[in-house]
Amino acid sequence: MKTIIEPFKIKTVEPIRFTTREERERVLTEAGYNLFNIHSDDVLIDLLTDSGTAAMSAKQWAGIMEGDEAYAGSRSFYRFERVIKEITGFRHIIPTHQGRAAERILFGIVGGEGKSIPNNTHFDTTRANVEMSRAEAVDLPVPEGHIPSLVADFKGNMDLKALEALILRLGPARIPLCMLTVTNNSNGGQPVSMENIRRTAELCHAHGIPLFLDACRFAENAYFIKLREAGYKDRPIKEIVAEMFSYADGCTMSAKKDALVNIGGFLAVNDDALAQKARNILVVTEGFPTYGGLAGHDLEAIAQGLEEILDEHYLKYRIRMVAYAGNHLTRTGVPIVQPPGGHAIYIDAKAFLPHIPPHQYPGQALACEIYLHGGIRTCEIGSVMFGKTDPGSGEFRAANMELVRLAFPRRVYTQSHMDYVLECIREIFEKREALRGMKIVWEPEVLRHFTARFKPL
Ligand code: P61
């Protein structure tokens, strides 16, 4: 059979609320044209993020009831630890309340003034935690990663020549570890190849530098390796995952993505001394080492989710659903970051709205119109998020790309929800000349995309 179906049936449903265009116009005006300011009850289909938005399975909900809430030595912790050890092979498993808490603990130990952390591309919380420690976060993606229309298999890869040059320039003493984000979220959700993981590890280890994975979407990355990399077609996904982790010395993970839960994360390391330091911080800021900021029932749900994510029927459906959306938009002429990534489609708003210059925020204009037209919430990843306006001179600096991300929650929306989203974008594309840019009327000092207020021009 060629048709790919959702590999689950639905036991519990949650209604979604329909609104009229007039209602959405009012909601958007009151929200200052910022989709982060909207109540989720006013959203029909929410594609703001794939983080913490998954639907849990019956077995995960059963695990929630089974969770052992003992302060110390919880049975649920031992299941969590066993499952993660089996998947990653790492020696020390340290639970945290989410991904950024693992990052804060790790960089609180290895970061600091004068240090540099290379990464294929830091996610914004990772960069913030590196910089909060006063270290420098260096992005070294392969050059093809920056060309939205280019179709290539592993646009998430690390630029190995640039990494070697950095190591030779700074010396290994200033590089306490190197990171690889799989898949590369900030670069379009593009995967990293096994060859690139292995060669990054070889280069780092030759200089005594440990390699860590930012493993949020490790299973989606592994499935791309199976699909696209020579020699992996017939290998079980568990083996591919094990090989990916075998090159690394540790990882940070937000369980809100590929562990199919609504909250949670962990830090995993091989180094005994590093693990001891991490547990010292954990016990002060997160919790006792056998729960680390989570309830016993959360640990249970994560362990179960990590077993479910490795189901190849699930991964095939997941990657094909995103590809279905991407290929449909491409056939319609809608410019997107190519090829479609693992968890999201990124519309290239600069090419979609060539008549709106970056300083009039084409991504924000498009995200607002997608909400007005279809009640769908997406996220601007462009000059609102990464651009800057100098408060003194008023000079504007644009972001590298003007993107709108449609991130797909796991196991939440069906094929017909997807068809509705595609129809909405197609209709906006047909009348794109009518769209106007936006101006910022108020912005905070940091992370302006969350709270800034806009007006249409
Ligand atoms: C997302 F607008 N991602 O993509 P935590 N590493 C990576 C992530 O993708 C990631 C984290 C670490 C989110 C949520 C998000 O400003 C924002 O469990 C590759 O969220 O702490 C999270 O994991 C951090 C969206 C986070 C944002 C911060 O939508």
XYZ file of C-alpha atoms and ligand atoms in Angstrom:
486
model
C 0.000 0.000 0.000
C 1.280 3.454 -0.913
C -0.971 5.553 1.357
C 0.725 6.551 4.567
C -1.667 6.743 7.488
C -1.470 8.057 11.038
C -0.097 5.011 12.926
C -2.578 5.413 15.793
C -6.281 5.678 16.452
C -7.771 8.430 18.576
C -9.147 7.696 22.049
C -9.504 11.188 23.509
C -10.375 14.336 21.584
C -10.111 18.023 22.375
C -12.440 20.424 20.538
C -10.949 23.317 18.590
C -12.790 26.632 18.472
C -13.876 28.232 15.200
C -13.876 32.032 14.967
C -14.924 34.456 12.217
C -12.507 36.729 10.371
C -14.088 39.733 12.167
C -13.401 38.119 15.556
C -9.822 37.361 14.552
C -9.311 40.950 13.390
C -10.377 42.164 16.825
C -8.196 39.590 18.612
C -5.167 40.484 16.511
C -5.593 44.247 16.975
C -5.903 43.802 20.744
C -2.775 41.581 20.677
C -0.762 44.333 18.954
C -0.400 42.031 15.921
C 1.817 39.708 17.986
C 0.728 36.055 17.852
C 2.434 35.315 21.202
C -0.136 37.655 22.798
C -3.151 35.656 21.591
C -5.142 33.314 23.832
C -4.896 29.770 22.506
C -8.719 29.491 22.628
C -8.756 31.972 19.752
C -6.518 29.703 17.642
C -7.966 26.964 15.422
C -4.738 25.154 14.485
C -1.667 25.954 16.564
C 1.648 25.567 14.719
C 3.597 27.918 16.991
C 5.849 25.110 18.201
C 6.374 21.353 18.284
C 7.738 21.720 21.827
C 5.676 20.291 24.682
C 2.627 20.059 22.425
C 2.610 16.313 21.642
C -0.392 14.062 22.294
C 0.589 11.393 24.809
C -0.333 7.759 24.239
C -2.625 5.600 26.390
C 0.515 3.910 27.754
C 2.044 7.270 28.692
C -1.147 8.275 30.529
C -1.107 4.894 32.246
C 2.498 5.672 33.218
C 1.299 8.947 34.740
C -0.906 6.902 37.104
C 1.926 4.428 37.737
C 4.460 7.164 38.549
C 6.276 6.654 41.852
C 6.450 9.968 43.685
C 9.079 8.895 46.232
C 11.434 11.797 46.952
C 14.491 9.562 46.713
C 15.072 6.374 44.734
C 11.791 6.566 42.790
C 11.021 3.452 40.752
C 10.087 5.785 37.862
C 13.575 7.310 37.921
C 15.153 3.876 37.516
C 12.974 3.151 34.495
C 13.816 6.595 33.031
C 17.529 5.997 33.630
C 17.464 2.484 32.166
C 15.641 3.532 28.964
C 17.968 6.499 28.358
C 21.074 4.401 29.046
C 19.850 1.783 26.581
C 19.248 4.409 23.882
C 22.296 6.648 24.389
C 24.869 4.417 26.060
C 25.876 7.301 28.392
C 26.893 6.455 31.972
C 25.246 9.256 33.964
C 21.625 10.334 33.394
C 20.554 13.546 35.122
C 16.873 14.586 34.899
C 16.010 18.300 34.474
C 12.721 20.177 34.128
C 13.406 20.944 30.453
C 16.179 21.332 27.883
C 17.403 24.762 28.923
C 17.935 23.600 32.517
C 20.336 20.923 31.245
C 22.087 23.634 29.205
C 22.333 25.965 32.194
C 23.921 23.249 34.359
C 26.353 22.139 31.632
C 27.547 25.614 30.628
C 27.566 26.756 34.251
C 30.319 24.140 34.711
C 32.302 24.222 31.459
C 31.581 27.781 30.233
C 33.056 31.038 31.464
C 35.029 34.081 30.323
C 37.427 33.403 27.438
C 35.822 30.060 26.467
C 34.220 29.328 23.077
C 31.536 26.766 22.262
C 31.228 25.758 18.604
C 27.902 24.313 17.362
C 26.438 23.688 13.890
C 23.873 26.319 14.992
C 23.011 27.174 18.594
C 19.331 27.215 19.392
C 18.436 30.499 21.130
C 18.252 29.023 24.675
C 21.592 27.249 24.137
C 23.218 30.464 22.955
C 21.688 32.340 25.903
C 23.061 29.805 28.410
C 26.532 29.828 26.824
C 26.553 33.628 26.857
C 25.155 33.833 30.396
C 28.290 31.934 31.499
C 30.301 34.683 29.655
C 31.558 32.190 27.053
C 31.193 32.799 23.321
C 28.700 30.803 21.198
C 30.068 30.183 17.676
C 27.785 28.929 14.875
C 29.573 26.930 12.172
C 26.930 25.575 9.761
C 27.916 24.361 6.287
C 27.546 27.208 3.740
C 24.678 25.470 1.869
C 22.658 25.681 5.093
C 22.099 29.389 4.381
C 20.568 29.000 0.911
C 16.811 28.397 1.414
C 16.038 27.168 -2.115
C 18.952 24.707 -2.345
C 17.942 21.050 -2.100
C 20.613 18.986 -0.306
C 20.439 15.957 2.002
C 22.215 17.214 5.116
C 22.032 20.998 5.275
C 22.239 20.796 9.085
C 25.890 19.642 9.014
C 28.814 21.253 10.849
C 31.370 23.036 8.652
C 34.399 20.879 9.532
C 36.977 23.182 7.905
C 35.658 26.136 9.900
C 35.681 24.022 13.079
C 39.301 23.001 12.504
C 40.273 26.615 11.845
C 38.584 27.688 15.105
C 40.387 24.979 17.108
C 43.757 25.936 15.586
C 43.138 29.648 16.147
C 41.941 29.452 19.780
C 43.660 26.271 20.934
C 41.762 23.389 22.571
C 42.171 24.815 26.103
C 39.650 27.532 25.234
C 37.103 25.071 23.810
C 35.685 23.027 26.716
C 33.286 21.172 24.413
C 31.759 21.190 20.955
C 28.028 20.737 20.273
C 25.999 19.352 17.398
C 22.265 20.148 17.270
C 20.337 17.247 15.689
C 18.237 18.179 13.804
C 19.412 21.748 13.275
C 16.325 23.674 14.406
C 17.565 27.213 13.760
C 18.724 26.199 10.299
C 15.369 24.975 9.003
C 15.104 21.689 10.936
C 17.685 20.157 8.618
C 19.390 16.867 9.578
C 23.062 16.138 10.297
C 24.616 13.117 8.557
C 26.245 10.213 10.411
C 29.459 10.957 8.522
C 29.380 14.532 9.792
C 28.747 13.422 13.395
C 31.607 10.910 13.161
C 34.055 13.345 11.561
C 33.156 16.129 14.005
C 33.870 13.688 16.840
C 37.183 12.585 15.289
C 38.319 16.181 14.858
C 37.297 17.152 18.406
C 38.763 14.048 20.023
C 42.079 14.492 18.176
C 42.379 17.760 20.155
C 41.000 16.354 23.409
C 37.675 18.244 23.057
C 34.484 16.378 24.085
C 31.508 16.317 21.703
C 27.943 16.807 23.003
C 24.719 16.382 21.066
C 21.733 18.709 21.514
C 19.487 15.693 21.101
C 15.933 17.198 21.140
C 15.033 15.667 17.774
C 17.496 12.744 17.648
C 14.964 10.209 16.315
C 13.818 12.433 13.445
C 17.499 12.987 12.584
C 18.132 9.220 12.656
C 15.239 8.616 10.266
C 16.721 11.091 7.753
C 20.022 9.165 7.981
C 18.115 5.955 7.193
C 16.389 7.607 4.220
C 19.285 9.523 2.745
C 22.706 8.225 3.781
C 24.423 5.369 1.944
C 24.640 2.185 4.011
C 21.754 2.889 6.420
C 18.652 1.928 4.421
C 18.360 -1.525 5.969
C 19.648 -0.695 9.461
C 17.058 -0.654 12.306
C 16.461 2.848 13.672
C 17.664 1.776 17.151
C 21.061 0.889 15.706
C 21.316 4.184 13.845
C 20.444 6.083 17.034
C 22.997 4.053 19.016
C 25.687 4.835 16.449
C 24.868 8.575 16.555
C 25.267 8.680 20.342
C 28.349 6.419 20.290
C 30.475 9.250 18.821
C 29.459 11.703 21.559
C 30.585 12.161 25.156
C 27.244 13.436 26.389
C 24.048 15.221 25.425
C 21.447 17.739 26.498
C 17.860 16.937 25.657
C 14.526 18.705 25.772
C 12.115 15.784 26.216
C 9.346 18.120 24.972
C 10.199 17.124 21.403
C 11.199 13.534 20.616
C 10.265 12.108 24.031
C 6.618 12.933 23.236
C 5.860 14.653 26.553
C 4.623 18.065 27.641
C 7.516 18.801 30.029
C 10.938 17.384 30.880
C 14.545 17.014 29.833
C 17.901 15.590 30.837
C 21.655 15.936 30.765
C 23.639 12.755 30.051
C 27.428 12.446 30.350
C 30.180 9.839 30.495
C 32.666 11.834 32.573
C 32.351 10.937 36.298
C 33.758 14.233 37.594
C 31.484 16.299 35.324
C 28.471 14.240 36.443
C 29.325 14.903 40.099
C 29.558 18.665 39.496
C 26.270 18.603 37.550
C 24.489 16.760 40.373
C 25.810 19.313 42.872
C 24.152 22.122 40.897
C 21.074 19.999 40.239
C 20.361 19.429 43.896
C 20.576 23.173 44.608
C 18.527 24.459 41.663
C 16.388 21.631 40.210
C 15.910 18.856 42.761
C 17.293 15.614 44.164
C 19.210 13.564 41.534
C 16.428 10.974 41.175
C 13.806 13.523 40.098
C 15.636 16.736 39.080
C 12.723 19.156 38.808
C 10.186 16.607 37.541
C 7.469 14.533 39.146
C 7.847 10.746 39.203
C 4.959 10.539 36.736
C 6.811 12.816 34.272
C 9.821 10.472 34.362
C 7.504 7.557 33.607
C 5.900 9.364 30.625
C 9.329 10.316 29.220
C 10.608 6.722 29.464
C 7.514 5.459 27.653
C 7.688 8.257 25.024
C 11.325 7.448 24.257
C 10.375 3.848 23.552
C 7.500 4.929 21.280
C 9.519 7.457 19.257
C 11.743 4.678 17.910
C 8.810 3.000 16.138
C 9.651 3.175 12.437
C 5.970 3.366 11.424
C 5.687 6.497 13.517
C 8.887 8.084 12.134
C 7.926 7.281 8.551
C 4.520 8.924 9.047
C 6.047 11.925 10.829
C 8.692 12.713 8.211
C 6.322 12.013 5.301
C 3.605 14.274 6.760
C 6.022 17.220 6.890
C 7.326 16.342 3.404
C 3.721 16.145 2.129
C 3.110 19.721 3.291
C 6.421 20.947 1.898
C 6.034 19.259 -1.479
C 2.473 20.532 -1.858
C 3.550 24.127 -1.161
C 6.510 23.790 -3.538
C 4.236 22.559 -6.347
C 1.962 25.570 -5.728
C 4.975 27.889 -6.105
C 5.208 28.852 -2.427
C 8.905 29.378 -1.578
C 10.047 27.290 1.423
C 13.358 26.256 2.927
C 14.293 23.169 0.930
C 14.072 20.306 1.434
C 11.328 20.044 4.128
C 12.848 19.391 7.567
C 11.825 17.014 10.343
C 9.455 19.002 12.522
C 8.509 22.084 10.556
C 8.082 23.860 7.248
C 9.755 27.246 6.972
C 8.170 29.611 4.432
C 10.674 32.007 2.864
C 8.754 35.250 3.459
C 11.326 37.369 1.618
C 10.618 35.460 -1.600
C 6.871 35.127 -0.846
C 6.495 38.917 -0.356
C 9.299 40.505 -2.427
C 7.508 43.873 -2.309
C 7.872 44.083 1.508
C 11.449 45.008 2.543
C 13.012 43.370 5.655
C 12.602 46.527 7.771
C 8.836 46.182 7.246
C 8.927 42.600 8.590
C 7.552 40.407 5.770
C 7.534 37.328 8.062
C 5.377 39.089 10.646
C 3.013 40.360 7.925
C 2.632 36.820 6.560
C 2.186 35.181 9.991
C -0.566 37.702 10.824
C -2.348 37.089 7.511
C -2.196 33.292 8.043
C -3.954 33.850 11.376
C -6.529 36.266 9.930
C -7.322 34.055 6.956
C -7.395 30.631 8.596
C -7.103 30.999 12.388
C -3.705 29.269 12.189
C -0.894 30.365 14.494
C 2.691 30.228 13.181
C 5.930 31.887 14.240
C 8.075 34.557 12.566
C 11.773 33.658 12.511
C 13.320 36.674 10.835
C 14.040 40.320 11.533
C 11.503 40.562 14.361
C 13.311 37.760 16.220
C 16.907 38.378 15.136
C 17.005 41.873 13.558
C 17.975 44.974 15.511
C 17.161 48.655 15.396
C 19.771 50.886 17.005
C 17.914 52.992 19.616
C 20.246 55.972 19.041
C 20.681 56.205 15.266
C 17.512 54.277 14.352
C 19.667 52.181 11.981
C 18.113 48.802 11.085
C 20.044 45.508 10.821
C 18.126 42.671 9.139
C 18.294 38.955 10.020
C 19.941 36.480 7.564
C 16.575 35.122 6.475
C 12.907 36.145 6.803
C 11.074 32.918 7.651
C 7.677 31.857 8.952
C 7.792 28.506 10.776
C 4.922 26.059 10.706
C 5.946 23.625 13.470
C 3.892 20.463 13.714
C 2.966 19.108 17.146
C 3.475 15.343 17.302
C 0.406 13.068 16.874
C -1.990 16.038 17.286
C -3.288 17.047 13.857
C -4.553 14.774 11.085
C -4.108 14.866 7.328
C -7.258 16.976 6.860
C -5.995 19.587 9.320
C -2.889 19.680 7.160
C -4.950 20.071 3.963
C -6.772 22.998 5.556
C -3.445 24.681 6.425
C -2.176 24.176 2.867
C -5.360 25.604 1.351
C -5.073 28.671 3.586
C -1.489 29.363 2.500
C -2.311 28.721 -1.158
C -5.124 31.297 -1.038
C -2.888 33.895 0.603
C -0.195 33.212 -2.013
C -2.689 33.956 -4.802
C -3.369 37.446 -3.412
C 0.086 38.115 -1.949
C 0.493 41.513 -3.682
C -2.267 42.865 -1.434
C -0.285 42.230 1.778
C 1.368 45.197 3.501
C 4.345 45.388 5.831
C 4.330 46.130 9.573
C 6.018 48.587 11.877
C 7.003 48.067 15.508
C 5.236 50.560 17.795
C 6.656 49.220 21.071
C 9.447 46.790 21.933
C 11.134 45.545 25.124
C 14.906 45.593 25.651
C 15.450 41.824 25.147
C 13.785 39.004 23.177
C 11.440 41.451 21.523
C 9.575 38.849 19.439
C 7.673 37.604 22.524
C 6.068 40.941 23.494
C 6.650 43.634 20.818
C 3.560 45.422 19.460
C 3.044 46.147 15.777
C 0.789 48.124 13.415
C 0.137 47.346 9.753
C 1.477 49.949 7.301
C 11.009 25.390 19.693
F 10.658 30.509 20.584
N 12.794 24.615 21.111
O 11.697 25.000 18.706
P 13.354 23.666 26.200
N 17.510 22.984 21.799
C 16.745 23.001 20.695
C 15.412 23.415 20.784
O 14.657 23.398 19.691
C 14.878 23.852 22.046
C 15.745 23.798 23.177
C 17.041 23.371 23.035
C 11.594 25.235 21.029
C 10.872 25.868 22.190
C 11.227 27.324 22.264
O 12.493 31.290 22.360
C 12.076 29.998 22.360
O 12.838 22.363 26.691
C 17.315 22.539 19.407
O 12.340 24.528 25.541
O 14.091 24.404 27.286
C 13.562 24.336 22.178
O 14.432 23.271 25.091
C 15.277 24.231 24.549
C 10.737 28.250 21.372
C 12.145 27.729 23.184
C 11.136 29.585 21.423
C 12.557 29.056 23.252
O 9.878 25.854 19.558
